[in-house]
mmCIF file of C-alpha atoms in Angstrom:
data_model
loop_
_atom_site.group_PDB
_atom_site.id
_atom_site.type_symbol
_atom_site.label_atom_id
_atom_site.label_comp_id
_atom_site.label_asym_id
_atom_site.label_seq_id
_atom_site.Cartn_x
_atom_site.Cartn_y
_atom_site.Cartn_z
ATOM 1 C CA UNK W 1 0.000 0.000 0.000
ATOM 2 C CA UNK W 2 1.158 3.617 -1.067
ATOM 3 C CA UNK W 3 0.899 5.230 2.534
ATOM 4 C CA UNK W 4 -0.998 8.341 2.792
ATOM 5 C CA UNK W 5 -0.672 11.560 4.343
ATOM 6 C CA UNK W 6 -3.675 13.954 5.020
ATOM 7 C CA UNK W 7 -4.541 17.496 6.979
ATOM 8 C CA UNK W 8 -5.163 16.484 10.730
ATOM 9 C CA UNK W 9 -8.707 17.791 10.610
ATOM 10 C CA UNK W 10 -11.974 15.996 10.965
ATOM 11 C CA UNK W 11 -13.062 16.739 7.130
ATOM 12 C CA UNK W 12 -9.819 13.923 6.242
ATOM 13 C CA UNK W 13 -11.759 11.367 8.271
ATOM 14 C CA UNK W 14 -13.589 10.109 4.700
ATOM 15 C CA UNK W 15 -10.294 9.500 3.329
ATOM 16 C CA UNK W 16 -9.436 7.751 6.488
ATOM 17 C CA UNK W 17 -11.922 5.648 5.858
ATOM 18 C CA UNK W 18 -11.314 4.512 2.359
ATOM 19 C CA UNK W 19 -8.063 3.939 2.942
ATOM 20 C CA UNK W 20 -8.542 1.051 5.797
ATOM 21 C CA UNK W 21 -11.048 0.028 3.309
ATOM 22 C CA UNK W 22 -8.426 -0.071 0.708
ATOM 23 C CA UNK W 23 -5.972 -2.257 3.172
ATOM 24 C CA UNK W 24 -8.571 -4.280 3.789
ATOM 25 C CA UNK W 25 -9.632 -5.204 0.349
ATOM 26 C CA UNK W 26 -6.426 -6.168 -0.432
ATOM 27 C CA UNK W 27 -5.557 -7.843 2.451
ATOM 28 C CA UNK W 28 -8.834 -10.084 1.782
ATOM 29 C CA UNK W 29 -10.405 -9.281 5.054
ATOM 30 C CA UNK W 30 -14.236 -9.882 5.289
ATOM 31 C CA UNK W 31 -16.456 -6.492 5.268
ATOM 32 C CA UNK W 32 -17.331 -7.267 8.794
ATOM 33 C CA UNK W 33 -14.046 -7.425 10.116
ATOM 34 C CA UNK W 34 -13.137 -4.567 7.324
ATOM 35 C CA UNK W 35 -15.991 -2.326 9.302
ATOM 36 C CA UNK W 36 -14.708 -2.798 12.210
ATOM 37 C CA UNK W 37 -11.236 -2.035 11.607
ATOM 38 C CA UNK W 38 -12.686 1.411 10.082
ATOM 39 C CA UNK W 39 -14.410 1.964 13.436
ATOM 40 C CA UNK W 40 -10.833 1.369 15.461
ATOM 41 C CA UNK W 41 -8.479 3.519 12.878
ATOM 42 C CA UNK W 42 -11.767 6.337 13.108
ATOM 43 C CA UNK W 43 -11.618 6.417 16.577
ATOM 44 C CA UNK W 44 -8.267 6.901 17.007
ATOM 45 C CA UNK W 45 -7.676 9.035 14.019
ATOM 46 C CA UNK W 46 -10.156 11.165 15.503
ATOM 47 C CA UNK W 47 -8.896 11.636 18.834
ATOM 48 C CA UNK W 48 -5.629 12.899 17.397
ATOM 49 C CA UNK W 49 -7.500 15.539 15.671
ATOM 50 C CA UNK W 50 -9.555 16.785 18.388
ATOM 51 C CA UNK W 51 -7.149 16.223 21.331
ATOM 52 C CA UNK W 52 -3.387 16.116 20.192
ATOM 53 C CA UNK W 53 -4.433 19.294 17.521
ATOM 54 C CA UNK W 54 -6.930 21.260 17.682
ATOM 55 C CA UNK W 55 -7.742 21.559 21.908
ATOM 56 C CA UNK W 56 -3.565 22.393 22.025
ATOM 57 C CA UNK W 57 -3.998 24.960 18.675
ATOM 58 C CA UNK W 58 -1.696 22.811 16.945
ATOM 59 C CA UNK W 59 -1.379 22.111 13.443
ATOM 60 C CA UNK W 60 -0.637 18.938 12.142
ATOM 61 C CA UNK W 61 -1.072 15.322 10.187
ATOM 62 C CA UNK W 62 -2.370 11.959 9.865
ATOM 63 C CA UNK W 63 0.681 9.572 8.577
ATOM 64 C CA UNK W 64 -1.701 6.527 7.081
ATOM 65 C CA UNK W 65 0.396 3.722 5.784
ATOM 66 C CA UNK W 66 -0.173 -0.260 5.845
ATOM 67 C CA UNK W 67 2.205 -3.260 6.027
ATOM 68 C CA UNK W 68 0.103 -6.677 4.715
ATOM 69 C CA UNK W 69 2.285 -10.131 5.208
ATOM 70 C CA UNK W 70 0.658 -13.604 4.976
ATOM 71 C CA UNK W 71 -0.144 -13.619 8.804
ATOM 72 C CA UNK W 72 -1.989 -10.219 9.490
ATOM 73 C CA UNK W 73 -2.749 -6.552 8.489
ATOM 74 C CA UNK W 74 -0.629 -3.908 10.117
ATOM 75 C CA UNK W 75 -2.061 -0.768 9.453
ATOM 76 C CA UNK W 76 0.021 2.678 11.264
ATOM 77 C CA UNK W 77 -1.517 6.237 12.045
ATOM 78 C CA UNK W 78 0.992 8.275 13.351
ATOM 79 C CA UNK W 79 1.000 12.056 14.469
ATOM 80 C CA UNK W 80 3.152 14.650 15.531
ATOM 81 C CA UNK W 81 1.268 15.640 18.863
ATOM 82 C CA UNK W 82 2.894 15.651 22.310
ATOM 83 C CA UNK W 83 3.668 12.163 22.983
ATOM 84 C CA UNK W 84 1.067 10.348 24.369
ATOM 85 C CA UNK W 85 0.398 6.697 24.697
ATOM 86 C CA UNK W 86 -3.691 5.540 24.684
ATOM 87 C CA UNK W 87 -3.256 2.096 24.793
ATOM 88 C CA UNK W 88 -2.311 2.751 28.889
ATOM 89 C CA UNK W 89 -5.637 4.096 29.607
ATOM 90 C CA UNK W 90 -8.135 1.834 31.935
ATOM 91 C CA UNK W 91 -11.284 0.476 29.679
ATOM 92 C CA UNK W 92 -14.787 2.317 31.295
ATOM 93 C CA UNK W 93 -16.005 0.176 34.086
ATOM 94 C CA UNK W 94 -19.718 1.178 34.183
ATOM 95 C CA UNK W 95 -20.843 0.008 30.722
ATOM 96 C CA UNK W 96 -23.731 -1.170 32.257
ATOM 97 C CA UNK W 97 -24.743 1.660 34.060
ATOM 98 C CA UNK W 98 -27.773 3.927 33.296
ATOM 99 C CA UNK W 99 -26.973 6.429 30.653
ATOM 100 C CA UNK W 100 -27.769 8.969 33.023
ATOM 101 C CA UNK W 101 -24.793 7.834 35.176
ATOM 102 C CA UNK W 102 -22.163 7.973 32.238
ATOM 103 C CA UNK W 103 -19.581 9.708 31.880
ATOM 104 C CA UNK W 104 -18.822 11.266 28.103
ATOM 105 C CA UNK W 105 -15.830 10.319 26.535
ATOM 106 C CA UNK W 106 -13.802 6.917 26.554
ATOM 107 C CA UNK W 107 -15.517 5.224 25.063
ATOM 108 C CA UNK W 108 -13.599 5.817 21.518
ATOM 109 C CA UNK W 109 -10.494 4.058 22.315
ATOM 110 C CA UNK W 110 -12.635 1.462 24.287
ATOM 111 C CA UNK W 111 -14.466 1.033 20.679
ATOM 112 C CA UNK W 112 -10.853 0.664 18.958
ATOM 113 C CA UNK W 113 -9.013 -1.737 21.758
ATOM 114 C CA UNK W 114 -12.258 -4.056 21.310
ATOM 115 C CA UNK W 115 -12.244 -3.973 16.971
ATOM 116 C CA UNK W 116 -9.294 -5.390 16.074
ATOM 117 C CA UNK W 117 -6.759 -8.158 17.288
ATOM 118 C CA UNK W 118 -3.819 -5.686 18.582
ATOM 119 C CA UNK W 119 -3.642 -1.878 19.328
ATOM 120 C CA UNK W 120 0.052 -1.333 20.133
ATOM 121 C CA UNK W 121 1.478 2.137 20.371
ATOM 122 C CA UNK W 122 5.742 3.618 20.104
ATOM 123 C CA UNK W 123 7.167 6.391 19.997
ATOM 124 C CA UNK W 124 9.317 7.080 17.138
ATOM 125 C CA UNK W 125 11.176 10.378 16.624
ATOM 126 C CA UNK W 126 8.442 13.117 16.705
ATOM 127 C CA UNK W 127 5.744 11.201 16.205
ATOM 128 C CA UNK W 128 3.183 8.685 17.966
ATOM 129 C CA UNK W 129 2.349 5.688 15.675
ATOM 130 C CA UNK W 130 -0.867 3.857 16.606
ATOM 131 C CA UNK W 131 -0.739 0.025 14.954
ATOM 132 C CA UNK W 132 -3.903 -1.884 14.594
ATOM 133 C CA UNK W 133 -3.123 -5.226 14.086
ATOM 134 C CA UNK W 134 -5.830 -7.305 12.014
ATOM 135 C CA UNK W 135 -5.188 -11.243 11.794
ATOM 136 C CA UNK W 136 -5.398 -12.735 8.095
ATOM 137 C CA UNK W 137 -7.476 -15.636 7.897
ATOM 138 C CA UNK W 138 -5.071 -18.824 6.935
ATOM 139 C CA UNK W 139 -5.400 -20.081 3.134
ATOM 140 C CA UNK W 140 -8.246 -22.626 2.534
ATOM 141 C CA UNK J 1 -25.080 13.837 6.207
ATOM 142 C CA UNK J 2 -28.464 14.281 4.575
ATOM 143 C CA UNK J 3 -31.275 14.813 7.319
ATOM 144 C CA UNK J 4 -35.135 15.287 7.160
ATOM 145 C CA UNK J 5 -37.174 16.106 9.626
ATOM 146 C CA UNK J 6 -40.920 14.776 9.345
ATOM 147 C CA UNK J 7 -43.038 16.369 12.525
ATOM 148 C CA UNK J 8 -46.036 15.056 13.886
ATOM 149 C CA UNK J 9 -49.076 15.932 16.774
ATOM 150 C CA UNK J 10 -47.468 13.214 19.253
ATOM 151 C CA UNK J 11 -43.960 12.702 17.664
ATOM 152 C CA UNK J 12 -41.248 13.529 14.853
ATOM 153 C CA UNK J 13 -39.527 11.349 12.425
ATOM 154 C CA UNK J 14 -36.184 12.062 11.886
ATOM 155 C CA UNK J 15 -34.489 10.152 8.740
ATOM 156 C CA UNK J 16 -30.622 10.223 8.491
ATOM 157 C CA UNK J 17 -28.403 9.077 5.301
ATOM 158 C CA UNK J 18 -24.643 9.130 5.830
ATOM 159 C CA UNK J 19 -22.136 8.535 8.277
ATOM 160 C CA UNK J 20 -22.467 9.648 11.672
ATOM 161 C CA UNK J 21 -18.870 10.376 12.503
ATOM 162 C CA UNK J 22 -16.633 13.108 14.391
ATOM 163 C CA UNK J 23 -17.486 15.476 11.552
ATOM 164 C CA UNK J 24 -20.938 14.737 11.204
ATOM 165 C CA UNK J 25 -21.965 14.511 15.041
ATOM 166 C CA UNK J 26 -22.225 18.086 15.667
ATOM 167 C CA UNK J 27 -24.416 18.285 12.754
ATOM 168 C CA UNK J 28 -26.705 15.745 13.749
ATOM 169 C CA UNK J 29 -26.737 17.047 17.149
ATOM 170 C CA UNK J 30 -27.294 20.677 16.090
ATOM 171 C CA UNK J 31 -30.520 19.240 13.856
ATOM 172 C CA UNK J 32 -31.993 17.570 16.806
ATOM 173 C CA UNK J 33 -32.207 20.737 19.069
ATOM 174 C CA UNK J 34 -35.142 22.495 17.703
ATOM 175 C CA UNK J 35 -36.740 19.038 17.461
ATOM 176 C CA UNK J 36 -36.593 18.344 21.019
ATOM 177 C CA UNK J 37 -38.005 21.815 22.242
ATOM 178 C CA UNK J 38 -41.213 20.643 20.294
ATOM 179 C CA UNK J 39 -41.755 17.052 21.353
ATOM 180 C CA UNK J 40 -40.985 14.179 23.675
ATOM 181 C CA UNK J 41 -40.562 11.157 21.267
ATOM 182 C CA UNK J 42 -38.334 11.024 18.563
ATOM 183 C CA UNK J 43 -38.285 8.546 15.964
ATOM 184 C CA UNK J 44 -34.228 8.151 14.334
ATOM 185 C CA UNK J 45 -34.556 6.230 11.316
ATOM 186 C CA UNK J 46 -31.042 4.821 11.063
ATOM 187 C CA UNK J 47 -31.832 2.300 7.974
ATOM 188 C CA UNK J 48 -29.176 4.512 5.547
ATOM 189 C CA UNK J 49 -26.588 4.878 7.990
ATOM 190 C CA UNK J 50 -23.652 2.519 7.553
ATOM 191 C CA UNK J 51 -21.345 3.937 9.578
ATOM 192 C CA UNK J 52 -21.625 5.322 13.433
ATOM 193 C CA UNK J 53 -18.128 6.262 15.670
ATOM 194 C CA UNK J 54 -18.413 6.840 19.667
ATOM 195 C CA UNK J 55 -19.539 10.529 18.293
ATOM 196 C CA UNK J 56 -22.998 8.936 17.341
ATOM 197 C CA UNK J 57 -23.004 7.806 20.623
ATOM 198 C CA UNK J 58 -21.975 10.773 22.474
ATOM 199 C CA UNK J 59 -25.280 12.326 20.595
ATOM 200 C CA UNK J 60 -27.171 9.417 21.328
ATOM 201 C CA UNK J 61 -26.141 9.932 25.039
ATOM 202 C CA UNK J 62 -26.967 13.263 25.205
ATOM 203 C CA UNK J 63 -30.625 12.771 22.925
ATOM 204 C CA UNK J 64 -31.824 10.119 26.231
ATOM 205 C CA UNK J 65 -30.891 12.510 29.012
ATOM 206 C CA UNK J 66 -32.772 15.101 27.433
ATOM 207 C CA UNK J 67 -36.072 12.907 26.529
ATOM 208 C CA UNK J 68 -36.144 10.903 29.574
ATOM 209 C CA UNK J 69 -36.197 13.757 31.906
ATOM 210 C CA UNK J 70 -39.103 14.921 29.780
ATOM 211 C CA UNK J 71 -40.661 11.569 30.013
ATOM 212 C CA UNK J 72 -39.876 11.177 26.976
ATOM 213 C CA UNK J 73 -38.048 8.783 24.375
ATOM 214 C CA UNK J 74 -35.751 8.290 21.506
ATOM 215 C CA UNK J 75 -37.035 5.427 18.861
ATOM 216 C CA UNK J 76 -34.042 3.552 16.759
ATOM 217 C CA UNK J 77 -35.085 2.252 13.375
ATOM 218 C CA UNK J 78 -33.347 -0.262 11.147
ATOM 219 C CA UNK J 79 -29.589 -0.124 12.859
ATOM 220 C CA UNK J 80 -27.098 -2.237 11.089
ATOM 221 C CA UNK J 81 -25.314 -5.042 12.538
ATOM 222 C CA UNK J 82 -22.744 -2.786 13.063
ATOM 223 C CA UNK J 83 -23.917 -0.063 14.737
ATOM 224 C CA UNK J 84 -25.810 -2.952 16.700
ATOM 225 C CA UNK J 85 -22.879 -4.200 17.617
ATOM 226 C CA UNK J 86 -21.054 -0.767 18.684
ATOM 227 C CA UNK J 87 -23.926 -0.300 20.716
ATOM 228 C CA UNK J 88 -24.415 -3.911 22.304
ATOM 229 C CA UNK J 89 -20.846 -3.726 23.759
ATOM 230 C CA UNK J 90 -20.861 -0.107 24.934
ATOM 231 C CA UNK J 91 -23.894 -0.693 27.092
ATOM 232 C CA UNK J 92 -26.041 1.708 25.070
ATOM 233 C CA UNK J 93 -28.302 -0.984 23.437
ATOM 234 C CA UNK J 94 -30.658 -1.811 26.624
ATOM 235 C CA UNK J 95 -31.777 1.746 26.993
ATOM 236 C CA UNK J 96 -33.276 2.246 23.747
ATOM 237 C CA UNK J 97 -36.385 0.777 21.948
ATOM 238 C CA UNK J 98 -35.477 -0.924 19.084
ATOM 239 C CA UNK J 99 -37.205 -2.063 15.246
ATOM 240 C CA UNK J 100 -36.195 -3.142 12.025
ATOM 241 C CA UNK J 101 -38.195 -0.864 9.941
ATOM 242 C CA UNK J 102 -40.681 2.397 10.229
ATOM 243 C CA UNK J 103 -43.738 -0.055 10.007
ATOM 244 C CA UNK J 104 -42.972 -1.875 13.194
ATOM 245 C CA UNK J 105 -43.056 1.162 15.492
ATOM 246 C CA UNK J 106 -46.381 1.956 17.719
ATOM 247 C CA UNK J 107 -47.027 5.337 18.336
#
């Protein structure tokens, strides 16, 4: 896959989209595994927007690209915000609680951990690199 | 995001086509306002959405506070398996009526 580069703003999140679709297609995933690795790489592709750039006025990019090998899908988002590691952050604890009782927010990277097989996170010069890690299914 | 608006004496119908994402959210929320000054049960008919993110459900969130402490409630029409399933494992599935299509819904 050609990797991808795109304005860190919320109107790239289409082309976000397309391009997991695009890794997915050719790494033969099913659609509903395909949709859900959309809903991980949206999630966190949108947190870097709204948190790591625009709440700290910065301006910046999402760094798409995708590594395919005969075991899994290894697709990257990295950005050049402060560093900052999500995988380290507690899952939400009162999913069953009334709506009334939530609290707003977590529930992204909750969404992401739970949609594909890895979420691993480094640090790599100036930039955070989110990997979502999709198993291939083995050869009939 | 397309949205229409359909109003009713006891109800509205509200019929989305797109995906409800971080972009689209605020849009969807900010078409829902003047809606819920004027009544107490919404219908969201959900059938052309593919696509919702935790920002659908951050709406969604917000759209049962509201209604229930007007005694009131939101109505989910023809969610796909995925959005089913984002909503199944956040929690956010028990608190809402649920049905496949417009013609299954009792007013």
């Amino acid at each position: 896959m050609t990797p991808l580069v795109l304005p860190g703003r919320l109107e790239s999140l289409e082309q976000v989209a397309e391009f997991v679709h695009a890794a997915a297609r050719e790494a033969q995933l099913t659609d509903k595994v395909a949709n859900r690795l959309q809903l991980a790489v949206d999630e966190v592709a949108t947190n870097v927007v709204m948190h790591a750039y625009q709440e700290k006025g910065r301006d910046g990019e999402l760094y798409l690209a995708a590594d395919i090998d005969a075991g899994a899908l290894r697709l990257h988002v990295e950005d050049t915000g402060e560093a900052y590691d999500p995988t380290t952050r507690p899952d939400p604890t009162n999913l069953d609680a009334p709506l009334e009782e939530r609290e707003i927010g977590g529930l992204g990277l909750f969404l992401a951990r739970r949609s594909v097989d890895e979420l691993l996170y480094s640090r790599r010069g100036d930039r955070n690199r989110m990997t979502f890690v999709v198993n291939r299914p083995a050869p009939a | 995001m397309k949205i229409d608006i359909a109003r009713h004496p006891t109800h509205a119908i509200v019929t989305f086509d797109g995906a409800i994402d971080g972009k689209t959210a605020p849009e969807v929320q900010a078409a829902l306002a003047p809606v819920l000054g004027e009544c107490s049960v919404l219908v969201l008919d959900l059938t052309r959405v593919g696509y919702m993110s935790s920002a659908g459900l951050r709406v969604l969130l917000l759209l049962h506070r509201q209604l229930t402490a007007k005694k009131g409630k939101a109505i989910l029409v023809g969610l796909a398996e995925n959005l089913t399933e984002t909503m199944r494992i956040t929690g956010f599935l028990q608190f809402f009526e649920t049905h496949a299509t417009l013609a299954e819904v009792k007013l």
